[in-house]
Coordinates of C-alpha atoms and ligand atoms in Angstrom, one line a residue:
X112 CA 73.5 62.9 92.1
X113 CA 76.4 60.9 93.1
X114 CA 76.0 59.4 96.6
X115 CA 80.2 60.2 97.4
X116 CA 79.7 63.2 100.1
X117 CA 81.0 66.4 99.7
X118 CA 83.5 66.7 102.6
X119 CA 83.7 70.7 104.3
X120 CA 86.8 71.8 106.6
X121 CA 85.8 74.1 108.7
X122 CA 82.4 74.9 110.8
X123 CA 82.6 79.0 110.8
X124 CA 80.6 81.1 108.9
X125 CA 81.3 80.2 105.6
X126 CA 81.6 76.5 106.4
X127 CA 78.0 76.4 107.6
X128 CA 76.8 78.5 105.4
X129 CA 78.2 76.0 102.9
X130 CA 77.3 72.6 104.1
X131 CA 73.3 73.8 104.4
X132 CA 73.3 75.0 101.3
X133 CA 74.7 71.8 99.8
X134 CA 72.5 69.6 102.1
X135 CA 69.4 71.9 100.7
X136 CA 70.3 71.4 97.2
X137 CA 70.6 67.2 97.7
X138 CA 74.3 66.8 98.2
X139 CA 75.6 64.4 101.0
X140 CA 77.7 66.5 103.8
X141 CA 80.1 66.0 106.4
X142 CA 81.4 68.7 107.8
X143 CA 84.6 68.5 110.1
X144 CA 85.1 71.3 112.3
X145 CA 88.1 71.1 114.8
X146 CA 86.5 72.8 117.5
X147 CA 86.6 71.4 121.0
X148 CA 89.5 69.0 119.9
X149 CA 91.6 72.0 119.2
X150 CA 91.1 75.6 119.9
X151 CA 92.3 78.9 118.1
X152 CA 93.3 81.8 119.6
X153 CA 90.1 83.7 119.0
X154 CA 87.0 81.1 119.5
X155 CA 85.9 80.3 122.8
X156 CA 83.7 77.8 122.4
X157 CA 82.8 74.4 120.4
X158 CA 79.4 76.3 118.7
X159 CA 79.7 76.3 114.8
X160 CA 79.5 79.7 113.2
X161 CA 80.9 81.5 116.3
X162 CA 81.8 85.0 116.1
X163 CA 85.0 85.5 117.3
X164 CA 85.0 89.5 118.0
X165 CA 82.0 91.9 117.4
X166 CA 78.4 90.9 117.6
X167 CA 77.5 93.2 114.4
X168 CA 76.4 92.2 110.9
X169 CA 76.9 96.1 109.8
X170 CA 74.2 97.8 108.6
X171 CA 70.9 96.0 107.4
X172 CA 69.5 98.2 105.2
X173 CA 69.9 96.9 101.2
X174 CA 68.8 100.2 99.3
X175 CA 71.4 102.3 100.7
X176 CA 74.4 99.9 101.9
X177 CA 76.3 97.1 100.0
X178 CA 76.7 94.9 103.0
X179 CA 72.1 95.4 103.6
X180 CA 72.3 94.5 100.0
X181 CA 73.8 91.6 100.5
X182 CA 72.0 90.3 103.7
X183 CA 68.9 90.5 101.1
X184 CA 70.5 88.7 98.5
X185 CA 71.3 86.0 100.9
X186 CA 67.6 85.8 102.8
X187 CA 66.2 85.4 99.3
X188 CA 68.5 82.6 98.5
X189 CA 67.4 80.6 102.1
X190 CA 71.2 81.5 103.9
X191 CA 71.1 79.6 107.7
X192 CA 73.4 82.5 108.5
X193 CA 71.4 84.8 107.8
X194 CA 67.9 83.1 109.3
X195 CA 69.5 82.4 112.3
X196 CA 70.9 86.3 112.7
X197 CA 67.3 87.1 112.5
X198 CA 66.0 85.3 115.1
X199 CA 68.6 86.3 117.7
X200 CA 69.0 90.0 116.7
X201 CA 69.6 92.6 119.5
X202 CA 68.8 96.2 119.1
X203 CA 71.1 97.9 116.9
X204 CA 69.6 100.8 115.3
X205 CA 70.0 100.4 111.2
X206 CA 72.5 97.3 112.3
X207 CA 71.6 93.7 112.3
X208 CA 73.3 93.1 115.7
X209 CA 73.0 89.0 116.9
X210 CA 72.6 87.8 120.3
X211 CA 76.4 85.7 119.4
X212 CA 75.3 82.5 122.4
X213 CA 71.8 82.1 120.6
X214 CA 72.6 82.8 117.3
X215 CA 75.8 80.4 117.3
X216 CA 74.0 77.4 118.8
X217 CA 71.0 78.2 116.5
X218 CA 73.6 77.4 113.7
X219 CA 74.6 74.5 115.4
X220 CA 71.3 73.3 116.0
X221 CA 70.0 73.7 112.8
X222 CA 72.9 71.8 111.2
X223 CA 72.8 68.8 113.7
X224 CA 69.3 68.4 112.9
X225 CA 69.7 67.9 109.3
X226 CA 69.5 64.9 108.0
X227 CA 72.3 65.1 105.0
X228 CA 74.9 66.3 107.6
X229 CA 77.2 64.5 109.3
X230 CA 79.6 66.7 112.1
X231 CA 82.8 65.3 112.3
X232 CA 84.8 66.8 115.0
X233 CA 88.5 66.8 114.5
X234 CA 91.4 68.5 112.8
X235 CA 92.0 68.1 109.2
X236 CA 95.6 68.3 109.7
X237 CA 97.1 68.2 106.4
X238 CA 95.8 68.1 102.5
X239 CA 92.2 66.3 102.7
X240 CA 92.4 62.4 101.8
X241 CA 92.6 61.5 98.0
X242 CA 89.4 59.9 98.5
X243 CA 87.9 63.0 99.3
X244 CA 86.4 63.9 95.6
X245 CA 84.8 67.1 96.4
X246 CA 86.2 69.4 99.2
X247 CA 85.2 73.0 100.5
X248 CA 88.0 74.3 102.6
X249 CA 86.8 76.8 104.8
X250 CA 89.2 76.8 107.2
X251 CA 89.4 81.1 107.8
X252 CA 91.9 83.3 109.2
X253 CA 92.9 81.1 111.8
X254 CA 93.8 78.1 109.7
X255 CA 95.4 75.6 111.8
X256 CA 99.3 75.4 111.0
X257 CA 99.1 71.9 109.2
X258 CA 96.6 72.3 107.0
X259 CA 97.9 75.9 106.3
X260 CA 101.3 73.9 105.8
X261 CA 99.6 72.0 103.4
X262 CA 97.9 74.7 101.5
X263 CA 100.8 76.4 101.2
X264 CA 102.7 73.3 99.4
X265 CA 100.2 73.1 96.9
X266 CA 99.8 76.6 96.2
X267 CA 103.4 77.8 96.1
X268 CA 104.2 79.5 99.7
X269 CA 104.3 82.8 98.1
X270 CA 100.6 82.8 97.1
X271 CA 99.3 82.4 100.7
X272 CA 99.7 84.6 103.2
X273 CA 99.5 85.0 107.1
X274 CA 99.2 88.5 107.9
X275 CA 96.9 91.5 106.0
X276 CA 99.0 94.3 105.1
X277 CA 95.7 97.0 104.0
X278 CA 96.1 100.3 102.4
X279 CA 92.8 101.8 102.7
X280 CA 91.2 102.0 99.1
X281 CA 88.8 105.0 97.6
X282 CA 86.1 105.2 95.0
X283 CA 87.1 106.9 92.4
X284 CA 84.2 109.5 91.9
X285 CA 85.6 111.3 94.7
X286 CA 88.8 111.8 94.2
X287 CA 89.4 115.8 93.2
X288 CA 90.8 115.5 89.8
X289 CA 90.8 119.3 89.9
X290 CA 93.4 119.2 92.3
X291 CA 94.8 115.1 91.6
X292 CA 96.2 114.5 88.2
X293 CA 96.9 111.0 86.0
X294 CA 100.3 110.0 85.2
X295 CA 103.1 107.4 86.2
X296 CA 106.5 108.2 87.8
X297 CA 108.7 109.3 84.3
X298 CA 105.6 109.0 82.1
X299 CA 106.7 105.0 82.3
X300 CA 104.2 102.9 80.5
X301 CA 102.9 100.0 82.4
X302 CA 102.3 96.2 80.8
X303 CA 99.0 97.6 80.2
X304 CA 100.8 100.3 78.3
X305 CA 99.1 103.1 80.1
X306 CA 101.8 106.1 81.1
X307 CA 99.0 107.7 83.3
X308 CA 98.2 104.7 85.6
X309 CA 98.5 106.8 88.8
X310 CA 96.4 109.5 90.2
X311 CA 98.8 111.5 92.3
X312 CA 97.8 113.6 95.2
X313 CA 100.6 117.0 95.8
X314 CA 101.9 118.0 99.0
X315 CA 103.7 120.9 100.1
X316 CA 106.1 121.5 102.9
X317 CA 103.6 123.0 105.3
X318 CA 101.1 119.7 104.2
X319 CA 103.7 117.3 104.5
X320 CA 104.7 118.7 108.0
X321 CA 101.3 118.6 109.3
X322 CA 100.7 115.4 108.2
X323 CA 103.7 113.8 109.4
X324 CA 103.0 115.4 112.5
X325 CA 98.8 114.0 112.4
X326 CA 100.8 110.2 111.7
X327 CA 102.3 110.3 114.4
X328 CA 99.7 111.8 117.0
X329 CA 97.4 109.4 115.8
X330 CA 95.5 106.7 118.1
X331 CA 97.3 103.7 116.6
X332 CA 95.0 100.0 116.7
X333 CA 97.0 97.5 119.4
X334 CA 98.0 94.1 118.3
X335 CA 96.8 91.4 120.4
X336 CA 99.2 89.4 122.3
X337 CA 98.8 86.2 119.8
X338 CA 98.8 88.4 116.5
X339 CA 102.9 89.0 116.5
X340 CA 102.6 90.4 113.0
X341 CA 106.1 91.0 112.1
X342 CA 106.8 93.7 109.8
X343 CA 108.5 93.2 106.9
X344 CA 110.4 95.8 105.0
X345 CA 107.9 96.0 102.1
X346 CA 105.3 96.6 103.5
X347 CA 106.2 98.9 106.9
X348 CA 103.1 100.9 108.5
X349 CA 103.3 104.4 107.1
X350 CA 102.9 105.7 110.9
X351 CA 106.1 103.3 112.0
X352 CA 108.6 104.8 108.3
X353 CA 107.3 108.7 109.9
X354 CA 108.5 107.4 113.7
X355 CA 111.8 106.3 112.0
X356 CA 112.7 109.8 110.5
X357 CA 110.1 112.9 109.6
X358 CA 111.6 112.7 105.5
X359 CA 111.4 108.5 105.6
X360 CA 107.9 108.8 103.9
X361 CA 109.0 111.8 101.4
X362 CA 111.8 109.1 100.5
X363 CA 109.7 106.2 100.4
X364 CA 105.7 105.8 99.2
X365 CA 105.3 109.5 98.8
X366 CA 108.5 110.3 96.7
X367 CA 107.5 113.4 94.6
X368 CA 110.0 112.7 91.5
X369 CA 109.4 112.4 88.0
X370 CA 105.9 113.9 88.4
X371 CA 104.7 116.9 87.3
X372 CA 101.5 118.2 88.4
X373 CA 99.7 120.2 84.9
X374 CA 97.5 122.2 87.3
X375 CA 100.5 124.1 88.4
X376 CA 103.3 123.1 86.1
X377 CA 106.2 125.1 87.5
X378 CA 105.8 124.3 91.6
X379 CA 107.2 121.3 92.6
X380 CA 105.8 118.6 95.2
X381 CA 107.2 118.3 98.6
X382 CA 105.8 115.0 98.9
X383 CA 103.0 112.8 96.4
X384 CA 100.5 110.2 97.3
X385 CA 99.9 108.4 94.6
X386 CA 96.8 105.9 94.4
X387 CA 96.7 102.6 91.4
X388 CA 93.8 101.5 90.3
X389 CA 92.8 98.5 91.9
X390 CA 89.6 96.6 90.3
X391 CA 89.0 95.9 86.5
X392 CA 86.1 98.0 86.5
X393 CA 88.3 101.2 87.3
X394 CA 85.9 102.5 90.4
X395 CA 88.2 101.9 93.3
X396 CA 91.8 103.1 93.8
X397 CA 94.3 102.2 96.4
X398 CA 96.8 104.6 98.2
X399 CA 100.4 103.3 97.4
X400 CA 102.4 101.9 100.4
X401 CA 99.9 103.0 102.8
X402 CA 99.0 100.4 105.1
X403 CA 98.7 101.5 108.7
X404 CA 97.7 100.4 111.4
X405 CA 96.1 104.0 112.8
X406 CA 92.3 103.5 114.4
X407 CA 89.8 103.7 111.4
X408 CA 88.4 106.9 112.8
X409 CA 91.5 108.6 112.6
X410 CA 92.8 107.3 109.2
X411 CA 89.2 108.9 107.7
X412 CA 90.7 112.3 109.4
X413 CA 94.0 112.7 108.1
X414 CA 94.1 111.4 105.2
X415 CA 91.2 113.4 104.0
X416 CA 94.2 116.3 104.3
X417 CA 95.5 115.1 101.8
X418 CA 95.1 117.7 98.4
X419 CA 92.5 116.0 96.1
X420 CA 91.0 113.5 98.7
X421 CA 89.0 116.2 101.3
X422 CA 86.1 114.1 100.5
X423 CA 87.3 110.7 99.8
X424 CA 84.6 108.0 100.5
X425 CA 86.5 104.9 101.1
X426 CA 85.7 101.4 100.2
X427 CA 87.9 99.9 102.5
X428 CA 90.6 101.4 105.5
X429 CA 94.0 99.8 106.2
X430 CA 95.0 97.6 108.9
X431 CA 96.9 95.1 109.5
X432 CA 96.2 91.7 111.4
X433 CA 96.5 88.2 111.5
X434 CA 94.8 86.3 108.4
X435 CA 95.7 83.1 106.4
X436 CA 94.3 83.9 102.7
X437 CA 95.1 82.7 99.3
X438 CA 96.1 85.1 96.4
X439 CA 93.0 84.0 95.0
X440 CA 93.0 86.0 91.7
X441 CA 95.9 83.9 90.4
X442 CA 94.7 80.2 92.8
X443 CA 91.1 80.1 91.8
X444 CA 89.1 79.5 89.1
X445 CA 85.5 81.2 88.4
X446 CA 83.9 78.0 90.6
X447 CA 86.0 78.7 93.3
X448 CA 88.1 75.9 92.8
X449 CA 92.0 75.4 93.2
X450 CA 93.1 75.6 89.5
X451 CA 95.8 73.3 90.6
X452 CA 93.9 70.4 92.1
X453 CA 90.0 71.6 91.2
X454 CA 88.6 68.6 93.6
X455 CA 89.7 71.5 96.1
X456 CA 87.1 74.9 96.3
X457 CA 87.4 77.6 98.8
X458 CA 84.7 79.7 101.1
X459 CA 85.2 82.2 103.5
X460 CA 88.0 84.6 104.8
X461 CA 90.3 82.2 103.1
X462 CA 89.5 83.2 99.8
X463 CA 90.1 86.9 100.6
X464 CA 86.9 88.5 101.1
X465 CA 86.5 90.2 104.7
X466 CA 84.2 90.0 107.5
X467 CA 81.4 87.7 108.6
X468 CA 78.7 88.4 106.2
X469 CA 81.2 88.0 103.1
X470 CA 82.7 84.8 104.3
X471 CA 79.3 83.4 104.4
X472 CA 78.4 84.9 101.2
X473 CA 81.0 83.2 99.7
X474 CA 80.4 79.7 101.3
X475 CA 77.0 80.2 100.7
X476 CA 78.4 80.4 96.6
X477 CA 80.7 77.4 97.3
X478 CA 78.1 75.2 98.5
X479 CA 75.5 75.4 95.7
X480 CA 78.2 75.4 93.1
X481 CA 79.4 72.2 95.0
X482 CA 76.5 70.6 95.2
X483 CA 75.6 71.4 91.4
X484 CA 78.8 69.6 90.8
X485 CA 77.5 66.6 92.9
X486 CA 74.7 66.3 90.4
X487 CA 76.8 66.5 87.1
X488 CA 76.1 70.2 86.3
X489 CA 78.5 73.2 86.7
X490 CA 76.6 75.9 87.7
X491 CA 77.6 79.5 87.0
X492 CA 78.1 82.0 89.9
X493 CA 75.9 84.7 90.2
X494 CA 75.9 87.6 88.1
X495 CA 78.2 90.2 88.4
X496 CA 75.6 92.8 89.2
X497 CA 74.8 91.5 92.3
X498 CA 77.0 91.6 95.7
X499 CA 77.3 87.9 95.9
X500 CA 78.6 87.5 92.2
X501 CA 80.9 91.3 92.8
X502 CA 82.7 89.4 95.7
X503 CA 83.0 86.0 93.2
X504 CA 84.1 88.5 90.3
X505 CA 86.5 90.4 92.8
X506 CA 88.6 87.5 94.2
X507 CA 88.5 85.4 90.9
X508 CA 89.7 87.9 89.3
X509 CA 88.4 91.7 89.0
X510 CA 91.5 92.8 91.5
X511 CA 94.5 94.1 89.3
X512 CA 97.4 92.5 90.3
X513 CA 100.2 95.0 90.7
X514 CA 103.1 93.0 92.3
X515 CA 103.3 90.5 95.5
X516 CA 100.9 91.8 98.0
X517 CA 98.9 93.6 96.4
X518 CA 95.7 91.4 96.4
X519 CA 94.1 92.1 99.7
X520 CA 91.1 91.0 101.8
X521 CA 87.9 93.3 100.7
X522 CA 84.4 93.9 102.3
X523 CA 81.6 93.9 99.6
X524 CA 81.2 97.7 98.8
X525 CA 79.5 99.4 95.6
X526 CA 82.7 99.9 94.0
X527 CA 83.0 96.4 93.5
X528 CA 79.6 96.2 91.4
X529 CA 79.5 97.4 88.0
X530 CA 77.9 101.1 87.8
X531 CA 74.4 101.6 86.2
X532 CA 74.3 102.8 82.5
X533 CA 72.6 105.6 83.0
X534 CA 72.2 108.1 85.8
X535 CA 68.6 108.2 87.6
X536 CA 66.5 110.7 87.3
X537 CA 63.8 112.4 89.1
X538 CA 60.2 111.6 88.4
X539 CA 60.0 114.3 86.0
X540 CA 62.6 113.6 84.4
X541 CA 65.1 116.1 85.5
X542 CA 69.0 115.9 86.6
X543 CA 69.2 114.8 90.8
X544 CA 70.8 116.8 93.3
X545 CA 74.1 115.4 94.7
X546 CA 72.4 114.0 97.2
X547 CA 69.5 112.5 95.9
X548 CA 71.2 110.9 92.8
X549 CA 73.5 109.3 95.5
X550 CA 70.6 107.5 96.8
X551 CA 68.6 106.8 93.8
X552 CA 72.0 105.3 92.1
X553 CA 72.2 102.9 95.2
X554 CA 68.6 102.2 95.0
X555 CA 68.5 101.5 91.4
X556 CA 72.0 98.9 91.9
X557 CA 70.5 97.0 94.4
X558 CA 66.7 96.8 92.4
X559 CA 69.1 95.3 89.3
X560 CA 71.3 93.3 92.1
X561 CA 68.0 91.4 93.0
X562 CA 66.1 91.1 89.8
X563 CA 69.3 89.3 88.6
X564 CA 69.6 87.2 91.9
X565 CA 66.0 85.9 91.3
X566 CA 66.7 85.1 87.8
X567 CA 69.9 83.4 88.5
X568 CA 68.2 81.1 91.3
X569 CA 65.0 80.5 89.1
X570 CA 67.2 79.3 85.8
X571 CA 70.8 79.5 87.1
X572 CA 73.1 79.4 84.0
X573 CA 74.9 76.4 83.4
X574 CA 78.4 76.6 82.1
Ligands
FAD1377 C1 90.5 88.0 115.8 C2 89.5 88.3 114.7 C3 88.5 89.2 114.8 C4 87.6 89.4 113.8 N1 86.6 90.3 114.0 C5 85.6 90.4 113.1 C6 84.5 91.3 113.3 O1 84.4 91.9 114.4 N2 83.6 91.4 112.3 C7 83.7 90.8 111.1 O2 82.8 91.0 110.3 N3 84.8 90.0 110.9 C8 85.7 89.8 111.8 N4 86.8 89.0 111.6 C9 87.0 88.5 110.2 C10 86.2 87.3 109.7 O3 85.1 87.7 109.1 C11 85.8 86.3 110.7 O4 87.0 85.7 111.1 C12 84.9 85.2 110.1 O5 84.6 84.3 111.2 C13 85.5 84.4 108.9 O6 84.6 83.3 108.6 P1 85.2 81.9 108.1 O7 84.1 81.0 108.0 O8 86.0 82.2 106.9 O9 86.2 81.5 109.2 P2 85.8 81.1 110.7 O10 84.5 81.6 111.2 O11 87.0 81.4 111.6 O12 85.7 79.5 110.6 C14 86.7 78.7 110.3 C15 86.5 77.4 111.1 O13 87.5 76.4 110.7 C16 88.0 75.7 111.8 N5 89.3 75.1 111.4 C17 90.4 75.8 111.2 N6 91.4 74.9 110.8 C18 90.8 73.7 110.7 C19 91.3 72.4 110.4 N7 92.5 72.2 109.9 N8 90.4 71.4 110.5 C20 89.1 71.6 110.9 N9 88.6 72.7 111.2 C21 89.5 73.8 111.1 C22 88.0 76.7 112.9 O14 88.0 76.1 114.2 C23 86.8 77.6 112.6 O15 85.6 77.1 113.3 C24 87.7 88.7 112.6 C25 88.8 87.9 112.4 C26 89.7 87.6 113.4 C27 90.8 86.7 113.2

């Protein structure tokens, strides 16, 4: 192990999640954190690891949710994050809710105390020193404007962005391909040279009226004063092109030409949604030019009007907010690092996942592959069949790229791991209810998700 620290920007979730990891696994750490020598506009405090909005780790229960999943994955692989969340919990029903004062200076505490780290309080305020040889940057959505400058120069400033721009995104399976059908505008292949690479959701008159009419109703999410996300042309809330003219969206995302729907060959569309497959594996689609900024209650509502998705389950809803992330798929190699200038990973929000448990996930990732690194060996991420190695595979490069924007921060969901070979059974053998094959399926990915974890932090693979 070479004595040269590895150097971490940024004290958040990921960033701590990162450096003890690192220190655990023998690496050298200083970790600079920026806090109380300059503020954001969403922490309030000088605590590492502070949670800037809701007090909620979702829901902790790992046989029948992919974020409980991946609170186990982490506890098994020793996270601080996730130690500390458990000994400042509040009730929360099925949630893992924290106490944010105690479970923040916990994190802080705990960090301090080790012996391998060093907390160096400052701004990083452009690219890290040359002398820097190994750097984690996990900086999050609120990347201070320098270093972000910075990034951006070595990255090209097209490949980083500062605002989200979500459409929500749907698994597959439930999708109503009785009513849906497959095909691309004019039967136009693709690159990939697939003429059906669309699923396409009709509309008529009286649907399109309704639902013009449900957009605009809608309880819409407020932008904070600080957020002044501008909207740009391309990528225009569907709920502010339906305030600028009732036909704007009929004209726009949900043009119904050069489609023709072969359930019912002879009526034409009033209006289409389409949806374009999204990840490698095929299971999650995302609806065209629908970002929104509509409350996610209300988003569920109406857009389950829509012909073919009356029982969409969605992996992710849209939004729109402040972020500074990379376009990771094309920026990052499978170790996390900046193909341009490797000596550089990335952890956290940054690298396009979403929400506090992924962004330490993924610094969790960073830090042991960093500190494998440290000691001469490049150490594989973990396997695709579990919800650490799904978020890896997702932002390295299991999102389909489909144009400028169209990579866009994800929560871990099930969609994002590959589905089990075979469908479970009951005990004796025969076929599951809807229902209970739901739950056994979930079960049975999160029994492989863990058996592969332990394996892959007994004898992780080398590469
Ligand atoms: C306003 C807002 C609300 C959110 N609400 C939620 C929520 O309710 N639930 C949820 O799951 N997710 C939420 N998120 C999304 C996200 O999960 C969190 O932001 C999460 O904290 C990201 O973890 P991180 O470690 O990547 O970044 P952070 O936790 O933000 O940590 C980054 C750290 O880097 C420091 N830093 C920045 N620039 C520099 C620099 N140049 N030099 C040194 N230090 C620097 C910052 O001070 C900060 O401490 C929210 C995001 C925002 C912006």
């Amino acid at each position: 192990m070479t004595d040269e620290p590895l150097h971490i920007v940024g004290g958040g979730l990921a960033g701590s999640e990162a450096a003890w990891q690192a220190a655990a696994a023998g690496a050298r750490v200083v970790l600079h954190e920026m806090r109380p020598v300059r503020g954001t506009d969403a922490h309030q405090t000088d605590r590492l690891a502070e949670l800037v909005c809701s007090n909620s780790f979702r829901a902790d229960d790992w046989e029948a949710n992919a974020v409980g999943l991946l609170h186990a994955e982490m506890r098994a692989l020793g996270s601080l994050i996730l130690r500390c969340a458990d000994a400042h919990q509040t009730p929360a029903g099925g949630a893992l809710a924290v106490d944010r004062e105690g479970f923040a200076e916990a994190v802080t505490r705990a960090i301090a105390a080790h012996p391998r780290i060093r907390i160096e309080r400052g701004e990083v305020a452009g690219a890290p020193p040359a002398d820097w040889t190994s750097v984690i940057v996990a900086t999050g959505p609120l990347t201070s404007p320098a270093l972000a400058a910075a990034i951006g120069a070595l990255t090209g400033e097209a490949e980083l962005s500062f605002f989200d721009a979500i459409a929500p995104i749907v698994h597959a399976e439930s999708i109503d391909m009785g009513v849906a059908w497959r095909q691309s505008r004019y039967d136009k292949e693709g690159p990939g040279g697939d003429a059906a690479a669309y699923i396409n959701c009709p509309m008529d008159k009286a649907e399109y009226d309704a639902f013009i009419d449900a957009l605009l109703a809608g309880p819409k999410t407020e932008f904070k004063d600080w957020e002044h996300v501008p909207y740009f042309d391309g990528c225009l809330p569907i709920e502010v092109m339906a305030e600028r003219g009732r036909e704007t969206l009929r004209h726009g995302p949900m043009k119904p030409v050069g489609l023709t729907n072969p359930h019912d060959p002879t009526r034409k569309a009033h209006a289409v949604v389409q949806l374009r497959q999204d990840n490698a594996l095929g299971t999650l689609w995302n609806m065209v030019g629908f970002q929104t900024k509509l409350k996610h209650g209300a988003q569920s509502e109406i857009f389950r009007t829509i012909p073919g998705l009356e029982k969409a389950v969605f992996a992710r809803l849209g939004g729109l907010h402040r972020n500074t992330f990379l376009n990771s798929p094309r920026l990052l190699d499978a170790q996390l690092r900046l193909k341009a200038d490797p000596r550089l990973r990335f952890a956290g929000q940054i690298t396009g996942v979403e929400g506090y448990v992924e962004s330490a996930a993924i610094g969790l990732v960073a830090g042991r592959l960093a500190a494998a690194e440290r000691r001469g060996e490049r150490l594989a991420a973990p396997p695709a069949t579990t919800a650490m190695g799904a978020l890896v595979g997702h932002i390295t490069g299991g999102h389909l790229a489909a144009g400028a924007g169209s990579f866009q921060p994800m929560n871990i969901n099930y969609g994002l791991l590959p589905p089990m070979d075979e469908a479970p059974r009951g005990e004796d053998g025969r076929r599951l209810g809807k229902r209970d094959r739901v739950r056994a399926r979930k079960r049975a990915i999160a029994e492989r998700a863990l058996a592969d974890l332990t394996a892959w932090a007994k004898a992780p693979e080398l590469v």
